Amino acid sequence: MALLTKKDASLITDPLADNNPITIQVLGICSALAITAELKASIVMAISVLFVLGAGNVVISLMRNIIPSKIRIIVQLVVVAALVIIVDQVLKAFAYELSKTLAVFVGLIITNCIIMGRFEAFALGNGPWKSFLDGIGNALGYGVILVIVGFFRELLGSGTLLGFPVLGDPVEKTGLYATGYENNGFMIIPPAALIVVGIIIWVQRSRNKALIEEN
């Protein structure tokens, strides 16, 4: 028997495009605005959410039959809080400077609508394997958008990628800067993220007419 059936595979592929949590479900927008000025921060946040959502969905699924309905939200918050603490401690141990930059936003993973939404809408009603796939799929869909936004914001706003200059030296006027190019400071402030996300949504919907008809 195949490890992934077509229906199982769709749990991963659908959130990457036609059911993306940011561009279609409009969830997780706050972090997309706040931490995507740098590509490195975008990647770390994407990996953090991948771990929290993948592991959290499995834990909630395993506990779904013993969680009293009246306290299910509290249980979900405890699970996600525990996983976020693990992420925070790992960042402090291996990437301390980055952990200081992301400190507040890593903590806010606890209230990320995507995570709580998948716990409530999927993990509570499905087995561990499907819940794991659903968590991975939605986290990847979220992460892809963060990385795309972070890529363009850092490149156009700072002329760097992952902190390395790729357009030349703006002080010495080398590379592209020798032609008179200047970094676009607007790209490093949060409103620029909305514009980039809006462009992604436009491209996505122009390629899939069904998304336009549904809305």
mmCIF file of C-alpha atoms in Angstrom:
data_model
loop_
_atom_site.group_PDB
_atom_site.id
_atom_site.type_symbol
_atom_site.label_atom_id
_atom_site.label_comp_id
_atom_site.label_asym_id
_atom_site.label_seq_id
_atom_site.Cartn_x
_atom_site.Cartn_y
_atom_site.Cartn_z
ATOM 1 C CA MET A 1 0.000 0.000 0.000
ATOM 2 C CA ALA A 2 1.361 3.417 -0.954
ATOM 3 C CA LEU A 3 2.576 5.555 1.898
ATOM 4 C CA LEU A 4 0.744 8.550 0.434
ATOM 5 C CA THR A 5 -2.601 8.158 -1.281
ATOM 6 C CA LYS A 6 -3.786 10.866 -3.656
ATOM 7 C CA LYS A 7 -6.034 12.254 -0.922
ATOM 8 C CA ASP A 8 -3.180 12.239 1.583
ATOM 9 C CA ALA A 9 -0.863 13.987 -0.868
ATOM 10 C CA SER A 10 -3.469 16.714 -1.379
ATOM 11 C CA LEU A 11 -3.182 17.560 2.327
ATOM 12 C CA ILE A 12 0.341 18.761 1.548
ATOM 13 C CA THR A 13 -0.089 20.169 -1.945
ATOM 14 C CA ASP A 14 -3.381 22.078 -1.559
ATOM 15 C CA PRO A 15 -2.062 24.567 1.049
ATOM 16 C CA LEU A 16 0.884 25.310 -1.223
ATOM 17 C CA ALA A 17 -1.385 26.858 -3.840
ATOM 18 C CA ASP A 18 -5.169 26.775 -4.084
ATOM 19 C CA ASN A 19 -5.813 26.710 -0.335
ATOM 20 C CA ASN A 20 -2.821 28.656 0.919
ATOM 21 C CA PRO A 21 -3.323 29.778 4.540
ATOM 22 C CA ILE A 22 -2.065 33.319 3.874
ATOM 23 C CA THR A 23 -3.224 34.175 0.350
ATOM 24 C CA ILE A 24 -6.522 32.254 0.346
ATOM 25 C CA GLN A 25 -7.531 31.756 3.976
ATOM 26 C CA VAL A 26 -5.967 35.117 4.991
ATOM 27 C CA LEU A 27 -4.443 33.698 8.181
ATOM 28 C CA GLY A 28 -1.033 34.456 9.698
ATOM 29 C CA ILE A 29 -0.867 37.891 8.067
ATOM 30 C CA CYS A 30 0.618 39.570 11.167
ATOM 31 C CA SER A 31 3.862 37.598 11.075
ATOM 32 C CA ALA A 32 4.045 38.001 7.301
ATOM 33 C CA LEU A 33 4.103 41.764 7.872
ATOM 34 C CA ALA A 34 6.339 41.812 10.916
ATOM 35 C CA ILE A 35 9.298 39.520 10.289
ATOM 36 C CA THR A 36 9.766 39.395 6.518
ATOM 37 C CA ALA A 37 12.093 42.394 6.194
ATOM 38 C CA GLU A 38 14.945 39.863 6.322
ATOM 39 C CA LEU A 39 15.061 36.544 4.479
ATOM 40 C CA LYS A 40 16.852 34.765 7.345
ATOM 41 C CA ALA A 41 14.127 35.693 9.818
ATOM 42 C CA SER A 42 11.470 34.536 7.333
ATOM 43 C CA ILE A 43 13.152 31.146 6.921
ATOM 44 C CA VAL A 44 13.593 30.624 10.668
ATOM 45 C CA MET A 45 9.972 31.557 11.358
ATOM 46 C CA ALA A 46 8.816 29.188 8.595
ATOM 47 C CA ILE A 47 10.849 26.310 10.067
ATOM 48 C CA SER A 48 9.569 27.109 13.569
ATOM 49 C CA VAL A 49 5.941 26.992 12.459
ATOM 50 C CA LEU A 50 6.651 23.792 10.496
ATOM 51 C CA PHE A 51 7.831 22.085 13.684
ATOM 52 C CA VAL A 52 5.100 23.483 15.931
ATOM 53 C CA LEU A 53 2.222 22.776 13.557
ATOM 54 C CA GLY A 54 3.453 19.350 12.436
ATOM 55 C CA ALA A 55 4.152 18.109 15.956
ATOM 56 C CA GLY A 56 1.180 19.898 17.488
ATOM 57 C CA ASN A 57 -1.305 18.390 15.060
ATOM 58 C CA VAL A 58 -0.033 14.903 15.920
ATOM 59 C CA VAL A 59 -0.249 15.506 19.677
ATOM 60 C CA ILE A 60 -3.770 16.928 19.462
ATOM 61 C CA SER A 61 -4.855 14.062 17.214
ATOM 62 C CA LEU A 62 -3.509 11.465 19.672
ATOM 63 C CA MET A 63 -5.358 13.196 22.528
ATOM 64 C CA ARG A 64 -8.566 13.972 20.641
ATOM 65 C CA ASN A 65 -10.649 11.238 22.270
ATOM 66 C CA ILE A 66 -9.685 12.128 25.833
ATOM 67 C CA ILE A 67 -9.858 15.938 25.662
ATOM 68 C CA PRO A 68 -13.074 17.237 27.297
ATOM 69 C CA SER A 69 -14.867 19.507 24.844
ATOM 70 C CA LYS A 70 -15.175 22.343 27.342
ATOM 71 C CA ILE A 71 -11.412 22.693 27.829
ATOM 72 C CA ARG A 72 -10.163 21.740 24.359
ATOM 73 C CA ILE A 73 -8.976 25.292 23.573
ATOM 74 C CA ILE A 74 -6.981 25.416 26.819
ATOM 75 C CA VAL A 75 -5.399 22.044 26.038
ATOM 76 C CA GLN A 76 -4.515 23.218 22.526
ATOM 77 C CA LEU A 77 -2.877 26.363 23.931
ATOM 78 C CA VAL A 78 -0.854 24.302 26.418
ATOM 79 C CA VAL A 79 0.377 22.000 23.638
ATOM 80 C CA VAL A 80 1.379 24.814 21.293
ATOM 81 C CA ALA A 81 2.955 26.799 24.163
ATOM 82 C CA ALA A 82 5.129 23.820 25.108
ATOM 83 C CA LEU A 83 6.291 23.403 21.503
ATOM 84 C CA VAL A 84 6.997 27.123 21.145
ATOM 85 C CA ILE A 85 9.136 27.041 24.305
ATOM 86 C CA ILE A 86 11.190 24.235 22.727
ATOM 87 C CA VAL A 87 11.663 26.325 19.570
ATOM 88 C CA ASP A 88 12.623 29.390 21.605
ATOM 89 C CA GLN A 89 15.202 27.481 23.648
ATOM 90 C CA VAL A 90 16.741 25.904 20.544
ATOM 91 C CA LEU A 91 17.060 29.335 18.908
ATOM 92 C CA LYS A 92 18.692 30.779 22.021
ATOM 93 C CA ALA A 93 21.161 27.876 22.080
ATOM 94 C CA PHE A 94 22.143 27.863 18.407
ATOM 95 C CA ALA A 95 21.197 31.284 16.970
ATOM 96 C CA TYR A 96 21.174 33.711 19.879
ATOM 97 C CA GLU A 97 21.348 36.953 17.900
ATOM 98 C CA LEU A 98 18.503 35.847 15.659
ATOM 99 C CA SER A 99 16.523 34.685 18.675
ATOM 100 C CA LYS A 100 16.662 38.234 20.079
ATOM 101 C CA THR A 101 15.295 39.587 16.794
ATOM 102 C CA LEU A 102 12.493 37.030 16.672
ATOM 103 C CA ALA A 103 11.853 36.762 20.427
ATOM 104 C CA VAL A 104 8.441 38.442 20.473
ATOM 105 C CA PHE A 105 7.279 36.910 17.211
ATOM 106 C CA VAL A 106 8.265 33.347 18.131
ATOM 107 C CA GLY A 107 6.146 33.749 21.247
ATOM 108 C CA LEU A 108 3.232 34.898 19.125
ATOM 109 C CA ILE A 109 3.245 31.544 17.314
ATOM 110 C CA ILE A 110 1.093 30.465 20.258
ATOM 111 C CA THR A 111 -1.769 32.623 18.979
ATOM 112 C CA ASN A 112 -1.121 32.066 15.264
ATOM 113 C CA CYS A 113 -4.542 31.569 13.662
ATOM 114 C CA ILE A 114 -3.169 28.915 11.300
ATOM 115 C CA ILE A 115 -2.023 26.665 14.140
ATOM 116 C CA MET A 116 -5.121 26.960 16.299
ATOM 117 C CA GLY A 117 -7.303 26.671 13.213
ATOM 118 C CA ARG A 118 -5.710 23.379 12.091
ATOM 119 C CA PHE A 119 -5.907 21.967 15.616
ATOM 120 C CA GLU A 120 -9.606 22.779 15.782
ATOM 121 C CA ALA A 121 -10.629 22.063 12.192
ATOM 122 C CA PHE A 122 -8.520 19.001 11.407
ATOM 123 C CA ALA A 123 -6.487 17.391 14.200
ATOM 124 C CA LEU A 124 -9.490 16.983 16.493
ATOM 125 C CA GLY A 125 -11.292 14.948 13.839
ATOM 126 C CA ASN A 126 -8.558 12.918 12.154
ATOM 127 C CA GLY A 127 -5.836 10.393 12.903
ATOM 128 C CA PRO A 128 -2.184 11.219 13.650
ATOM 129 C CA TRP A 129 -0.828 10.496 10.145
ATOM 130 C CA LYS A 130 -3.326 12.659 8.281
ATOM 131 C CA SER A 131 -3.016 15.344 10.945
ATOM 132 C CA PHE A 132 0.751 15.334 10.510
ATOM 133 C CA LEU A 133 0.416 15.735 6.740
ATOM 134 C CA ASP A 134 -2.136 18.523 7.189
ATOM 135 C CA GLY A 135 0.183 20.322 9.603
ATOM 136 C CA ILE A 136 3.193 19.985 7.317
ATOM 137 C CA GLY A 137 1.186 21.111 4.279
ATOM 138 C CA ASN A 138 -0.239 24.226 5.919
ATOM 139 C CA ALA A 139 3.105 25.128 7.496
ATOM 140 C CA LEU A 140 4.836 24.798 4.116
ATOM 141 C CA GLY A 141 2.152 26.939 2.474
ATOM 142 C CA TYR A 142 2.674 29.572 5.155
ATOM 143 C CA GLY A 143 6.464 29.296 4.929
ATOM 144 C CA VAL A 144 6.601 29.621 1.137
ATOM 145 C CA ILE A 145 4.812 32.964 1.274
ATOM 146 C CA LEU A 146 7.071 34.208 4.080
ATOM 147 C CA VAL A 147 10.194 33.262 2.139
ATOM 148 C CA ILE A 148 8.962 34.894 -1.085
ATOM 149 C CA VAL A 149 8.024 38.103 0.725
ATOM 150 C CA GLY A 150 11.275 38.103 2.707
ATOM 151 C CA PHE A 151 13.310 37.545 -0.462
ATOM 152 C CA PHE A 152 11.943 40.579 -2.285
ATOM 153 C CA ARG A 153 11.808 42.859 0.749
ATOM 154 C CA GLU A 154 15.439 42.253 1.727
ATOM 155 C CA LEU A 155 16.702 42.335 -1.858
ATOM 156 C CA LEU A 156 14.956 45.560 -2.833
ATOM 157 C CA GLY A 157 15.088 47.217 0.573
ATOM 158 C CA SER A 158 18.636 46.402 1.647
ATOM 159 C CA GLY A 159 20.348 45.039 -1.458
ATOM 160 C CA THR A 160 21.259 41.863 0.416
ATOM 161 C CA LEU A 161 20.086 38.256 0.781
ATOM 162 C CA LEU A 162 20.668 36.408 4.052
ATOM 163 C CA GLY A 163 22.780 39.409 5.015
ATOM 164 C CA PHE A 164 25.179 39.077 2.081
ATOM 165 C CA PRO A 165 25.382 41.959 -0.456
ATOM 166 C CA VAL A 166 24.200 40.835 -3.876
ATOM 167 C CA LEU A 167 23.713 44.137 -5.675
ATOM 168 C CA GLY A 168 27.106 45.602 -4.813
ATOM 169 C CA ASP A 169 28.350 48.020 -2.167
ATOM 170 C CA PRO A 170 26.128 51.102 -1.734
ATOM 171 C CA VAL A 171 28.940 53.009 0.012
ATOM 172 C CA GLU A 172 31.666 52.269 -2.516
ATOM 173 C CA LYS A 173 29.136 52.511 -5.354
ATOM 174 C CA THR A 174 30.006 49.173 -6.897
ATOM 175 C CA GLY A 175 27.843 46.723 -8.816
ATOM 176 C CA LEU A 176 24.313 47.929 -9.514
ATOM 177 C CA TYR A 177 24.858 50.971 -7.299
ATOM 178 C CA ALA A 178 27.409 52.256 -9.819
ATOM 179 C CA THR A 179 24.508 52.872 -12.211
ATOM 180 C CA GLY A 180 22.773 55.156 -9.712
ATOM 181 C CA TYR A 181 20.531 52.503 -8.155
ATOM 182 C CA GLU A 182 19.402 53.172 -4.576
ATOM 183 C CA ASN A 183 17.838 50.798 -2.052
ATOM 184 C CA ASN A 184 14.094 51.245 -1.645
ATOM 185 C CA GLY A 185 13.644 52.043 2.028
ATOM 186 C CA PHE A 186 9.885 51.551 1.744
ATOM 187 C CA MET A 187 10.436 47.809 1.287
ATOM 188 C CA ILE A 188 11.741 47.324 4.823
ATOM 189 C CA ILE A 189 8.620 48.684 6.545
ATOM 190 C CA PRO A 190 5.511 46.515 7.136
ATOM 191 C CA PRO A 191 3.202 48.088 4.486
ATOM 192 C CA ALA A 192 5.557 46.791 1.791
ATOM 193 C CA ALA A 193 4.756 43.237 2.888
ATOM 194 C CA LEU A 194 1.070 43.891 2.171
ATOM 195 C CA ILE A 195 1.936 45.027 -1.332
ATOM 196 C CA VAL A 196 4.095 41.953 -2.017
ATOM 197 C CA VAL A 197 1.431 39.614 -0.620
ATOM 198 C CA GLY A 198 -1.164 41.438 -2.735
ATOM 199 C CA ILE A 199 0.942 40.856 -5.865
ATOM 200 C CA ILE A 200 1.260 37.153 -4.981
ATOM 201 C CA ILE A 201 -2.520 36.917 -4.558
ATOM 202 C CA TRP A 202 -3.056 38.657 -7.912
ATOM 203 C CA VAL A 203 -0.656 36.292 -9.704
ATOM 204 C CA GLN A 204 -2.185 33.259 -8.009
ATOM 205 C CA ARG A 205 -5.758 34.188 -8.882
ATOM 206 C CA SER A 206 -4.929 35.248 -12.427
ATOM 207 C CA ARG A 207 -3.556 31.746 -13.017
ATOM 208 C CA ASN A 208 -6.541 30.014 -11.404
ATOM 209 C CA LYS A 209 -9.879 31.434 -12.535
ATOM 210 C CA ALA A 210 -11.736 29.146 -10.143
ATOM 211 C CA LEU A 211 -10.404 31.173 -7.201
ATOM 212 C CA ILE A 212 -11.914 34.330 -8.705
ATOM 213 C CA GLU A 213 -15.288 32.654 -9.237
ATOM 214 C CA GLU A 214 -15.353 31.367 -5.624
ATOM 215 C CA ASN A 215 -14.875 34.903 -4.341
#
